[in-house]
Each structure stands twice: as structure tokens, then as C-alpha cells.
Coordinates of C-alpha atoms and ligand atoms in Angstrom, one line a residue:
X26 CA -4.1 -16.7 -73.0
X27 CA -2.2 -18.1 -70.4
X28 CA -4.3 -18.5 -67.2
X29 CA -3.0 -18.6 -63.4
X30 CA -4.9 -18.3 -59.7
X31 CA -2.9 -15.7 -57.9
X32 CA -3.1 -16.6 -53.5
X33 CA -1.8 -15.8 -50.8
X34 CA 1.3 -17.7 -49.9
X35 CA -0.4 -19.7 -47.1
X36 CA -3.0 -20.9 -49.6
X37 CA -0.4 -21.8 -52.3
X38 CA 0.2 -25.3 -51.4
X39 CA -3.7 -26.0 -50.8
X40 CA -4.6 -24.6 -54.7
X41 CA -1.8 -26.2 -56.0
X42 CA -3.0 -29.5 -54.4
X43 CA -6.6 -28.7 -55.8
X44 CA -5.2 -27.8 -59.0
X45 CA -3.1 -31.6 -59.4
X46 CA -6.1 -33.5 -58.1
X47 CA -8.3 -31.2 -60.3
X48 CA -5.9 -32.5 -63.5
X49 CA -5.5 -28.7 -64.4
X50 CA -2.2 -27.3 -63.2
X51 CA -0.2 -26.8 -66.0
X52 CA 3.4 -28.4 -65.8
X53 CA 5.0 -26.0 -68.2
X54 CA 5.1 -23.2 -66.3
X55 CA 6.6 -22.3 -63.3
X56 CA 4.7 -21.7 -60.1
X57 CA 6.0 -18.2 -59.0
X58 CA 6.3 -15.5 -56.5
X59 CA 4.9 -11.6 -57.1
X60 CA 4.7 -8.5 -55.7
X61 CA 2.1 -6.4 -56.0
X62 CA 1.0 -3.1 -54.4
X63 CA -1.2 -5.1 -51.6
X64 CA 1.2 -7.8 -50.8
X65 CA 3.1 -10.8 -51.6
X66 CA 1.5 -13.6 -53.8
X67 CA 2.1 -16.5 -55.3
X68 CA 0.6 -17.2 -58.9
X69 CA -0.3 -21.1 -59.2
X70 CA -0.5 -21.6 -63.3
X71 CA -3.2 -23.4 -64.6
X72 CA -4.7 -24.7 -67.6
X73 CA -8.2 -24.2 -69.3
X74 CA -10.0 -26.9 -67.3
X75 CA -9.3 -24.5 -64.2
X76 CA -12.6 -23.0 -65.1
X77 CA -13.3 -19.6 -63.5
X78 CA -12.8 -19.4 -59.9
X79 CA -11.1 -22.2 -57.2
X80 CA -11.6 -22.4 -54.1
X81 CA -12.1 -18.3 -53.1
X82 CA -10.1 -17.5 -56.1
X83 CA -10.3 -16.5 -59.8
X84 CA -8.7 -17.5 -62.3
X85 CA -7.0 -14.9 -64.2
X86 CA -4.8 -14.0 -67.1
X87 CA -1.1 -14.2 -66.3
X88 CA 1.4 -11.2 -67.7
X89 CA 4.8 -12.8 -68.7
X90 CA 4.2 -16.6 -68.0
X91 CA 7.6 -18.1 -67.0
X92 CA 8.3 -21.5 -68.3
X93 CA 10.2 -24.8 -66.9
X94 CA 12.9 -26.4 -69.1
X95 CA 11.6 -29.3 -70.4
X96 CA 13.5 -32.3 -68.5
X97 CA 14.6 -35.4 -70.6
X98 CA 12.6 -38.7 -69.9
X99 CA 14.2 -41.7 -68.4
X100 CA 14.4 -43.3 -71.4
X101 CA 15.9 -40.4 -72.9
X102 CA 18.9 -40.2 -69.9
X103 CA 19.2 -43.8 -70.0
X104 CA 19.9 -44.5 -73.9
X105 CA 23.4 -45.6 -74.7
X106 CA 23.9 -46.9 -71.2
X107 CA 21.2 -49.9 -71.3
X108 CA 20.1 -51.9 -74.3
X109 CA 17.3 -51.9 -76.2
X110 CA 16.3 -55.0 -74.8
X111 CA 16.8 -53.4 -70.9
X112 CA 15.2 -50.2 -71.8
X113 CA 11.8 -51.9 -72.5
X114 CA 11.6 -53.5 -68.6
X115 CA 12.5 -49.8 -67.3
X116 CA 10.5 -48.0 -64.4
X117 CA 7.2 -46.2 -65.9
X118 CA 7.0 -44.9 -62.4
X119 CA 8.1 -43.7 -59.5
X120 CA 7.1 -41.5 -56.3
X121 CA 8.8 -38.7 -54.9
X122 CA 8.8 -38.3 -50.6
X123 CA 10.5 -35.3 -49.6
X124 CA 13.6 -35.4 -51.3
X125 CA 14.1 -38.7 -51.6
X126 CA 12.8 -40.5 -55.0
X127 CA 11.4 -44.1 -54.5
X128 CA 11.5 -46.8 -57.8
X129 CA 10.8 -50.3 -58.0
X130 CA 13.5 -51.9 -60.6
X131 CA 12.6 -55.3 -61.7
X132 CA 15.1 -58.1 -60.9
X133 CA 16.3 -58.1 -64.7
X134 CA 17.8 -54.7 -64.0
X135 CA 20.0 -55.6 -61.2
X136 CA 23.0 -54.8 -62.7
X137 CA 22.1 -51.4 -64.1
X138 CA 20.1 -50.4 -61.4
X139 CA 22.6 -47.7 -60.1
X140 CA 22.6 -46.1 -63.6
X141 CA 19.0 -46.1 -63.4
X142 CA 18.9 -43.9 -60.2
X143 CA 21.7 -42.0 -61.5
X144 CA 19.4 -40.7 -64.4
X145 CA 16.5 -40.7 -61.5
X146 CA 18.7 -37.8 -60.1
X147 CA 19.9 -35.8 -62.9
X148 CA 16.1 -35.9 -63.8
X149 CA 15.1 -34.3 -60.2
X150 CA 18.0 -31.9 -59.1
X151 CA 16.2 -31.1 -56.1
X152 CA 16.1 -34.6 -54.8
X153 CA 18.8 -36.1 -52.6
X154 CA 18.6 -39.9 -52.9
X155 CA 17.3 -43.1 -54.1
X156 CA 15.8 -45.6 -52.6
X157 CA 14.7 -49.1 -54.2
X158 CA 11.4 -50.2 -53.2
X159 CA 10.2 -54.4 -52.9
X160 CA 7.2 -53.5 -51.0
X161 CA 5.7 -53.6 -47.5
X162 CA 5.7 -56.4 -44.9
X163 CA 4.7 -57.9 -41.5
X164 CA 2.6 -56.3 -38.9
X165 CA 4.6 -53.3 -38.6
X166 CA 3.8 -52.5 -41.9
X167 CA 7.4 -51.7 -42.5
X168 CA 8.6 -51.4 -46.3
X169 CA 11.4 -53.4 -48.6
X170 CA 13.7 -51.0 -49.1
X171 CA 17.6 -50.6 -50.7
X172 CA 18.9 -47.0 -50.6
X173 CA 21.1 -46.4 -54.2
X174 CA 22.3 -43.4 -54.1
X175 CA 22.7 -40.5 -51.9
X176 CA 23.1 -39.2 -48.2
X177 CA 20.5 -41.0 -46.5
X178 CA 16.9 -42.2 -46.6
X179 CA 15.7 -39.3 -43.8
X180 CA 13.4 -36.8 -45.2
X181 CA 10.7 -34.3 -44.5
X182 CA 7.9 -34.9 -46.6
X183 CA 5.4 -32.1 -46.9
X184 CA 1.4 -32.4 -47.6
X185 CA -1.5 -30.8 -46.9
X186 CA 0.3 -28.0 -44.3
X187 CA 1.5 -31.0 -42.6
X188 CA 5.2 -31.7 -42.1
X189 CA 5.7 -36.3 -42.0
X190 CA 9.7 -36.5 -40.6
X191 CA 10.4 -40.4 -41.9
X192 CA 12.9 -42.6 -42.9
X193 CA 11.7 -43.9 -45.6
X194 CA 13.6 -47.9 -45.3
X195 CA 12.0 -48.1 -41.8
X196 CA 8.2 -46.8 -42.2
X197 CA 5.7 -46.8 -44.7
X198 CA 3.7 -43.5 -46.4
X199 CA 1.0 -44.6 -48.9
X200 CA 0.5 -42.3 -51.6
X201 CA -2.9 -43.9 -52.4
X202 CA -4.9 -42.5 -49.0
X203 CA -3.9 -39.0 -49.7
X204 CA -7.6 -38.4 -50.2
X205 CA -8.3 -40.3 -46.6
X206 CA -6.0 -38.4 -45.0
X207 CA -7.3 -35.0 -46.2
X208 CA -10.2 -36.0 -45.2
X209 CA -9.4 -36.7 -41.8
X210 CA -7.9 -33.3 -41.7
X211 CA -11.2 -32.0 -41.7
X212 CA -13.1 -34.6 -38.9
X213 CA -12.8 -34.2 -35.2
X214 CA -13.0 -30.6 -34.1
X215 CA -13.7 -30.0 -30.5
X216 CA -13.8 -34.3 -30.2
X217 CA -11.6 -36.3 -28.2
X218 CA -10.4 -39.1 -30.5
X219 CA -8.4 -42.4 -30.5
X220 CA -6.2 -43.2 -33.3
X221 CA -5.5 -46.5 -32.9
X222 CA -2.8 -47.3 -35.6
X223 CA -0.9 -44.4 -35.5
X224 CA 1.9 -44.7 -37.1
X225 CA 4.5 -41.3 -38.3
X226 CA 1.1 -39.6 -37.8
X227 CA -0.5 -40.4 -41.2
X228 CA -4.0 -39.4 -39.9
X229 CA -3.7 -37.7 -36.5
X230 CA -1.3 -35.0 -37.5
X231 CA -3.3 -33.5 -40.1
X232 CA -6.7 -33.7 -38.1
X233 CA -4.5 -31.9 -34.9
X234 CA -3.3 -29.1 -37.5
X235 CA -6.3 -28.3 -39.3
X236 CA -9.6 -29.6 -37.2
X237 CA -7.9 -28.9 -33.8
X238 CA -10.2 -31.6 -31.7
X239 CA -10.3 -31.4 -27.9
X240 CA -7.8 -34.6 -27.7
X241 CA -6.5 -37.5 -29.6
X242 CA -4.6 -40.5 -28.4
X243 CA -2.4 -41.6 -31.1
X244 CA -1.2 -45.6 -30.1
X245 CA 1.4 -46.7 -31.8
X246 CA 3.4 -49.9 -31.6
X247 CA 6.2 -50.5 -33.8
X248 CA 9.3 -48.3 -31.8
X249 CA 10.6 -46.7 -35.0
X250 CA 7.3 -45.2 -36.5
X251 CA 6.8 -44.2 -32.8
X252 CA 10.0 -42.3 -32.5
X253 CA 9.1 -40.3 -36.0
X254 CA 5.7 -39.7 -34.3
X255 CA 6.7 -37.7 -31.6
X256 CA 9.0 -36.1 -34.1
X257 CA 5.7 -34.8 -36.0
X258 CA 3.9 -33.9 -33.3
X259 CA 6.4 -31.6 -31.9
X260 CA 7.2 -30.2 -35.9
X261 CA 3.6 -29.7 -36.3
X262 CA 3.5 -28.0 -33.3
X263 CA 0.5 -30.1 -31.6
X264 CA 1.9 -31.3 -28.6
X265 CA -1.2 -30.0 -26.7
X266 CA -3.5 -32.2 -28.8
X267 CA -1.7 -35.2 -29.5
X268 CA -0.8 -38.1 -26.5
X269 CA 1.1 -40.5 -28.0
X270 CA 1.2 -43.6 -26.3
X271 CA 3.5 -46.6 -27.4
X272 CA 2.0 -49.9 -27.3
X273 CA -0.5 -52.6 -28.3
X274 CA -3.6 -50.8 -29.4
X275 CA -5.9 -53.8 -27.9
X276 CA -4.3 -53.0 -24.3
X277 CA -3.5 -49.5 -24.7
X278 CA -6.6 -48.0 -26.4
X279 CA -8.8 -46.1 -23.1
X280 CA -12.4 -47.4 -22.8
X281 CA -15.9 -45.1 -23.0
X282 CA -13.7 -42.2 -23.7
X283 CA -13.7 -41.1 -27.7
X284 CA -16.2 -39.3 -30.1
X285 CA -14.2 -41.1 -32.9
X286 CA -11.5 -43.9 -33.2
X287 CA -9.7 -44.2 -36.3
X288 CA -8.7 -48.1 -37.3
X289 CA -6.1 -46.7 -40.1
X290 CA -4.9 -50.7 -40.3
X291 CA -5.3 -53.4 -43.0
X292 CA -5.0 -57.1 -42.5
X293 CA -6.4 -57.8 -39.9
X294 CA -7.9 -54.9 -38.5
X295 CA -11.3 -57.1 -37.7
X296 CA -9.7 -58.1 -35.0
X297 CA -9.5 -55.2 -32.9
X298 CA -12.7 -53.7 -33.1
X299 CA -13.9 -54.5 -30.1
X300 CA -11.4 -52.6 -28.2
X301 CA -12.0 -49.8 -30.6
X302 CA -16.1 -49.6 -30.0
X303 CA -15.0 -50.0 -26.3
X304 CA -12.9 -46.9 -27.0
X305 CA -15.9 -44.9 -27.7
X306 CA -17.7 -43.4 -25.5
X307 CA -21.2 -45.4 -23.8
X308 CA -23.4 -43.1 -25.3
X309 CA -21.7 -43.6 -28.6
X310 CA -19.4 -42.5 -31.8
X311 CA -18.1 -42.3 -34.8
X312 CA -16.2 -45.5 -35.8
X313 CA -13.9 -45.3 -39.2
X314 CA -12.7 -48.7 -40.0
X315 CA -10.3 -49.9 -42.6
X316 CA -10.4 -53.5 -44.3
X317 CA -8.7 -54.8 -47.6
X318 CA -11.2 -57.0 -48.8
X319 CA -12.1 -59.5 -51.9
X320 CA -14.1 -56.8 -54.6
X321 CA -17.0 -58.8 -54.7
X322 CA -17.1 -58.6 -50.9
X323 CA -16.2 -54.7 -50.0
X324 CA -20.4 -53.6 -49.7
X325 CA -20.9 -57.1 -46.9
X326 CA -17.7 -58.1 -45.5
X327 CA -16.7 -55.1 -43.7
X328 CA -20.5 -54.2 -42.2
X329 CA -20.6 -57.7 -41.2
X330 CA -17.7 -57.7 -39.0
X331 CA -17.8 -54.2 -37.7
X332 CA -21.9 -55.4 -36.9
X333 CA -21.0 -58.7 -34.8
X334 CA -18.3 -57.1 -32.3
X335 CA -20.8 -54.3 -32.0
X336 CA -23.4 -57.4 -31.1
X337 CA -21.2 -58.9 -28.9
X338 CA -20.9 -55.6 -26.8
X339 CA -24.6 -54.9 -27.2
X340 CA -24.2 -52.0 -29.1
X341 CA -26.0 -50.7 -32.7
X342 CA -24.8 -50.1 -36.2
X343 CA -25.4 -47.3 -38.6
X344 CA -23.3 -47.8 -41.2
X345 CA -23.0 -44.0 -42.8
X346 CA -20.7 -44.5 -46.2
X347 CA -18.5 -47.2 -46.9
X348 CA -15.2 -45.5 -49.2
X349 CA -13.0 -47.5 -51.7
X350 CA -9.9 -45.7 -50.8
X351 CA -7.5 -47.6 -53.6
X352 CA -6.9 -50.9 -55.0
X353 CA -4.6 -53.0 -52.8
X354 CA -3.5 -55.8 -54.6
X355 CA -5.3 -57.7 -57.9
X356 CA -9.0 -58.1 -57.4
X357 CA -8.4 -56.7 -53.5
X358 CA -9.8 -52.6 -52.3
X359 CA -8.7 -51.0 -49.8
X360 CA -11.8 -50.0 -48.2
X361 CA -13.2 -47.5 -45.1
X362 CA -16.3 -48.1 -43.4
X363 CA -17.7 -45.0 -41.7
X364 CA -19.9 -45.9 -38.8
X365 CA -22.1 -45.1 -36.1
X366 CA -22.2 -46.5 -32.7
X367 CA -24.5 -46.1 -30.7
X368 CA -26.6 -48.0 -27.6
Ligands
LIG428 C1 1.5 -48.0 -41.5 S1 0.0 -47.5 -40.7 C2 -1.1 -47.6 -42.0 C3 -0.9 -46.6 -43.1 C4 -1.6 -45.3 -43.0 N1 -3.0 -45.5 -42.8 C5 -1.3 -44.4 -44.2 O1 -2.1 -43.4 -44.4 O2 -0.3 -44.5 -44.9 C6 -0.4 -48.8 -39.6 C7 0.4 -48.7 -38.4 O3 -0.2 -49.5 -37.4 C8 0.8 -50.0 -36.5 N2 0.3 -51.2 -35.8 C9 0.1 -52.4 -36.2 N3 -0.5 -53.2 -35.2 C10 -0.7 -52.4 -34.1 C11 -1.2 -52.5 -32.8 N4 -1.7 -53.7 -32.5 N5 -1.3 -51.5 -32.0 C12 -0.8 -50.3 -32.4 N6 -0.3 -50.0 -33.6 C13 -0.2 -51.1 -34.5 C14 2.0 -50.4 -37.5 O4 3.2 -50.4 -36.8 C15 1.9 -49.2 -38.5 O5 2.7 -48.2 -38.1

């Protein structure tokens, strides 16, 4: 029997979300639009491991399943063009923003690398361009990037009932704090908070959107990230929630004003936590603070730190969960501290 979760079509892109992190939508079949006598649905298909009810919603048996052609693999578009010598060293991976796919091709592919995003596209008809990726740099965070093919490296990217308006050659989006920034989308309601590394809006726009909190102040200082900012706010329609302000978080942060202050930054994000406690309001908050850090380090390190500037302000530490949120680099996490502040 084939099995599917029929939803509502504002709830389609939150079961279908559940269903990939869940490992149990089923790729072979299409996701697909109905009409029934009480309304318009859409019927997310799944597998097995589904078990019997997500979310609000059974699972149930699906009538006439429709199927997706199966697509040819890289390797399979790419055969005859590269030789068997090139076709060990091509991409295993690659990540799709919008409509815009993004591929690291190792140096020993230079000279077929247009071929390779050639067979990219065939393999994605929906997608627009290609963009070569050499990873992220400087204290902008801004990303490596070559565009191959297409119209341009501008795309909407959707997640989570979120729209994120970026060129991808000017700012970054991390696929690996997905999970981070779902869970933001869930903190804040009725708070005023400070988002101190703002960026396109990786974590206020889906707290604004789905938490709705009194305020945030999203500080931003690289001008282009900025630009797309104010972009999202007004696509997300948040405008009344979100004050964007350009600048140096250390100087443009407020003082005793936030229930929460996000410190979305690695690197050197120890070094602006003061300003950030001083963000939060006397009587206290809720600090979330990001660090990469050594492995062997990630349960000390980050407590440490976040425990002396609290010292140094004369202000407590309950540290509530401390969250791996990916690896960063070999033998490196990306970590988030959760903490409280208080007097
Ligand atoms: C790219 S984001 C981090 C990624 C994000 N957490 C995600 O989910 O993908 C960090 C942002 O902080 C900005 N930034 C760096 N230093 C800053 C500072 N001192 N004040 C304000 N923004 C800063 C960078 O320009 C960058 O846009």
C-alpha cells in the first residue's frame, strides 16, 4: 500500500519538512494537489517509517500514487564527456538555494567544470544557475563564489514559511543550522529581542513570522547582507516587528532593553558578549551564544567565557543547554550555549 498525509495547503511545506528530517518522505512519488468534497489539499507521500499520524495528521492510503521520472545521476549525464579518471574526483554533493544550485568542483576539474554544471542543470530543470562554491571568509562572513551558468546568482530561497531574498556570491546561508533556525522560530513571543549578527535575517525573520515577539532589533553590519535584510523584512511582511539597524553590533546593540539577544556569530563571538549581556535587560535574560570550538572543549570553553564577561558586569550564569549545532571544520563544532542571566 502506498501511504501519504493529506494537509491543508498551508501545512504542506511544514509536513513535508517533518517528513525529510523524519527520513520518510518517499522520493518516488510526486507530492500532489486534490480536491475533495471539503476543500483543497495537498497529499505529502510517504513511506512506512511515517508511522501512523504526524503532526495533527494521519497517515493514510493513497488512491492512484503518481510517480516522478527517475532522473539520471551525475555520473550518468557526465559519461562520455569526462574520463574515467575525472569522473572519480566528481561532486558527491551539492545544495540547492532557491533556484540556484551550489557545487564545489575540485581544482582537477577546472577545465570541465562548465560541463559539470551543465549536467547539474539538465539534472534540476527547475533550477536557473550554477554557482561554484570555495567557501566562506573574513568577518563578513561572505562566501567564495564563481557563478557558471545561468542568469544570475539572485534567488528567493524558501524555508520554514519564511521567504530569504539573497545573492548567493555576496552572503552566506548555512544549510547546517536549519535546526537552529527552526528553533528560533519558535522563541521570543511577546519579548523584545536583540539579534545581534543579523545578517539576510537567518534567525530574526522566522522568529518575527512565526513567534511574533513584542520587538527585535536585528544589527547588521556588512552593507550587502543589510540591504537583503530589509528585503526580508518587508517580503515577510514584518516590518512592525523588525528594526533593522546597520552597524557595529558592540556600538549599536541598546543597553537593559532585551528578554533575549541572539549572538548568531562564530569566530570570535567571545568578544562581544559583554555588549550583548548589557543588551539584556537589569533584571535579566535569555542569552543564546554561538562559538566554534576544539571538540574536546565544547562542554568548558563556551560556559567559561560567557561566565567571565557576565563576572565582569556583576551578573550570574545559568547555563540551561549547551547545542552542537554541526561540525565546522575537522575536530571543530559549531556550538550554542543557551543561557540565563540574571543579577
Ligand atoms: C552570516 S551570519 C551567521 C550565519 C547564520 N547564523 C546562519 O544561520 O546561517 C553572521 C553575520 O554577522 C555579521 N557581523 C559580523 N560582525 C558583526 C558586527 N560586529 N556587528 C554586526 N554584524 C556583524 C556578518 O556580516 C554576517 O552577516
Amino acid at each position: 500500500m502506498y501511504r501519504t498525509i493529506r494537509v491543508p495547503p498551508e501545512k504542506g511545506e511544514e509536513i513535508r519538512e517533518k517528513a525529510v528530517a523524519g527520513n520518510f518522505l518517499d522520493p518516488a512519488r510526486k507530492i500532489r494537489k486534490i480536491q475533495t468534497s471539503t476543500g483543497t489539499f495537498l497529499e505529502i507521500p510517504v513511506t512506512e517509517a511515517a508511522g501512523e499520524i504526524v503532526g495533527d495528521f494521519p497517515v493514510i492510503k493513497q488512491e492512484k500514487p503518481e510517480f516522478l521520472e527517475k532522473t539520471c545521476s551525475l555520473k550518468e549525464y557526465l559519461s562520455g564527456t569526462l574520463t574515467e579518471a575525472e569522473m572519480k574526483h566528481i561532486p558527491s554533493g551539492w545544495h540547492i538555494l532557491g533556484d540556484i544550485i551550489i557545487v564545489s568542483i575540485p581544482e582537477t576539474l577546472e577545465s570541465k567544470k562548465i560541463q559539470i554544471a551543465e549536467a547539474l542543470l539538465s539534472m534540476y530543470p527547475k533550477c536557473r544557475s550554477v554557482v561554484r562554491d570555495f567557501g566562506i571568509e573574513g568577518k563578513f562572513r561572505q562566501p567564495k563564489r564563481e557563478l557558471l551558468l545561468g542568469s544570475g546568482a539572485e534567488t528567493i530561497h524558501k524555508e520554514h514559511g519564511c521567504f530569504f531574498k539573497q545573492d548567493v556570491t555576496k552572503v552566506m546561508y548555512s544549510k547546517g543550522n536549519l535546526e537552529e533556525r527552526k528553533r528560533m522560530s519558535k522563541l521570543g513571543q511577546g519579548e523584545i529581542v536583540v539579534d545581534m549578527f543579523a545578517g539576510i535575517g537567518y534567525f530574526s525573520i522566522p522568529m518575527a513570522v512565526h513567534a511574533h515577539p513584542e520587538k527585535i532589533i536585528s544589527i547588521e553590519i556588512n552593507p550587502e547582507s543589510f540591504a537583503y535584510l530589509n528585503e526580508n523584512i518587508r517580503l515577510n511582511q514584518v516590518e512592525d516587528i523588525i528594526t533593522p539597524i546597520q552597524g557595529d553590533c558592540a556600538e549599536a546593540a541598546p543597553e537593559g532593553e532585551a528578554d533575549r539577544v541572539i549572538m548568531g556569530y562564530v569566530g570570535t563571538t567571545h568578544h562581544y558578549l559583554e555588549p550583548g549581556i548589557k543588551a539584556l535587560k537589569k533584571s535579566g535574560g535569555i542569552l543564546h551564544y554561538h562559538e566554534t570550538v576544539p571538540e574536546n572543549l565544547f562542554r568548558t570553553r563556551p560556559e567559561e567565557r560567557i561566565k567571565k564577561a557576565a563576572r565582569c558586569l556583576g551578573k550570574k550564569v545559568e547555563v540551561l543547554a549547551i547545542r552542537r549545532i554541526k561540525k565546522y571544520s575537522p575536530g571543530v563544532l559549531h556550538v550554542v550555549v543557551d543561557a540565563r542571566i540574571f543579577e
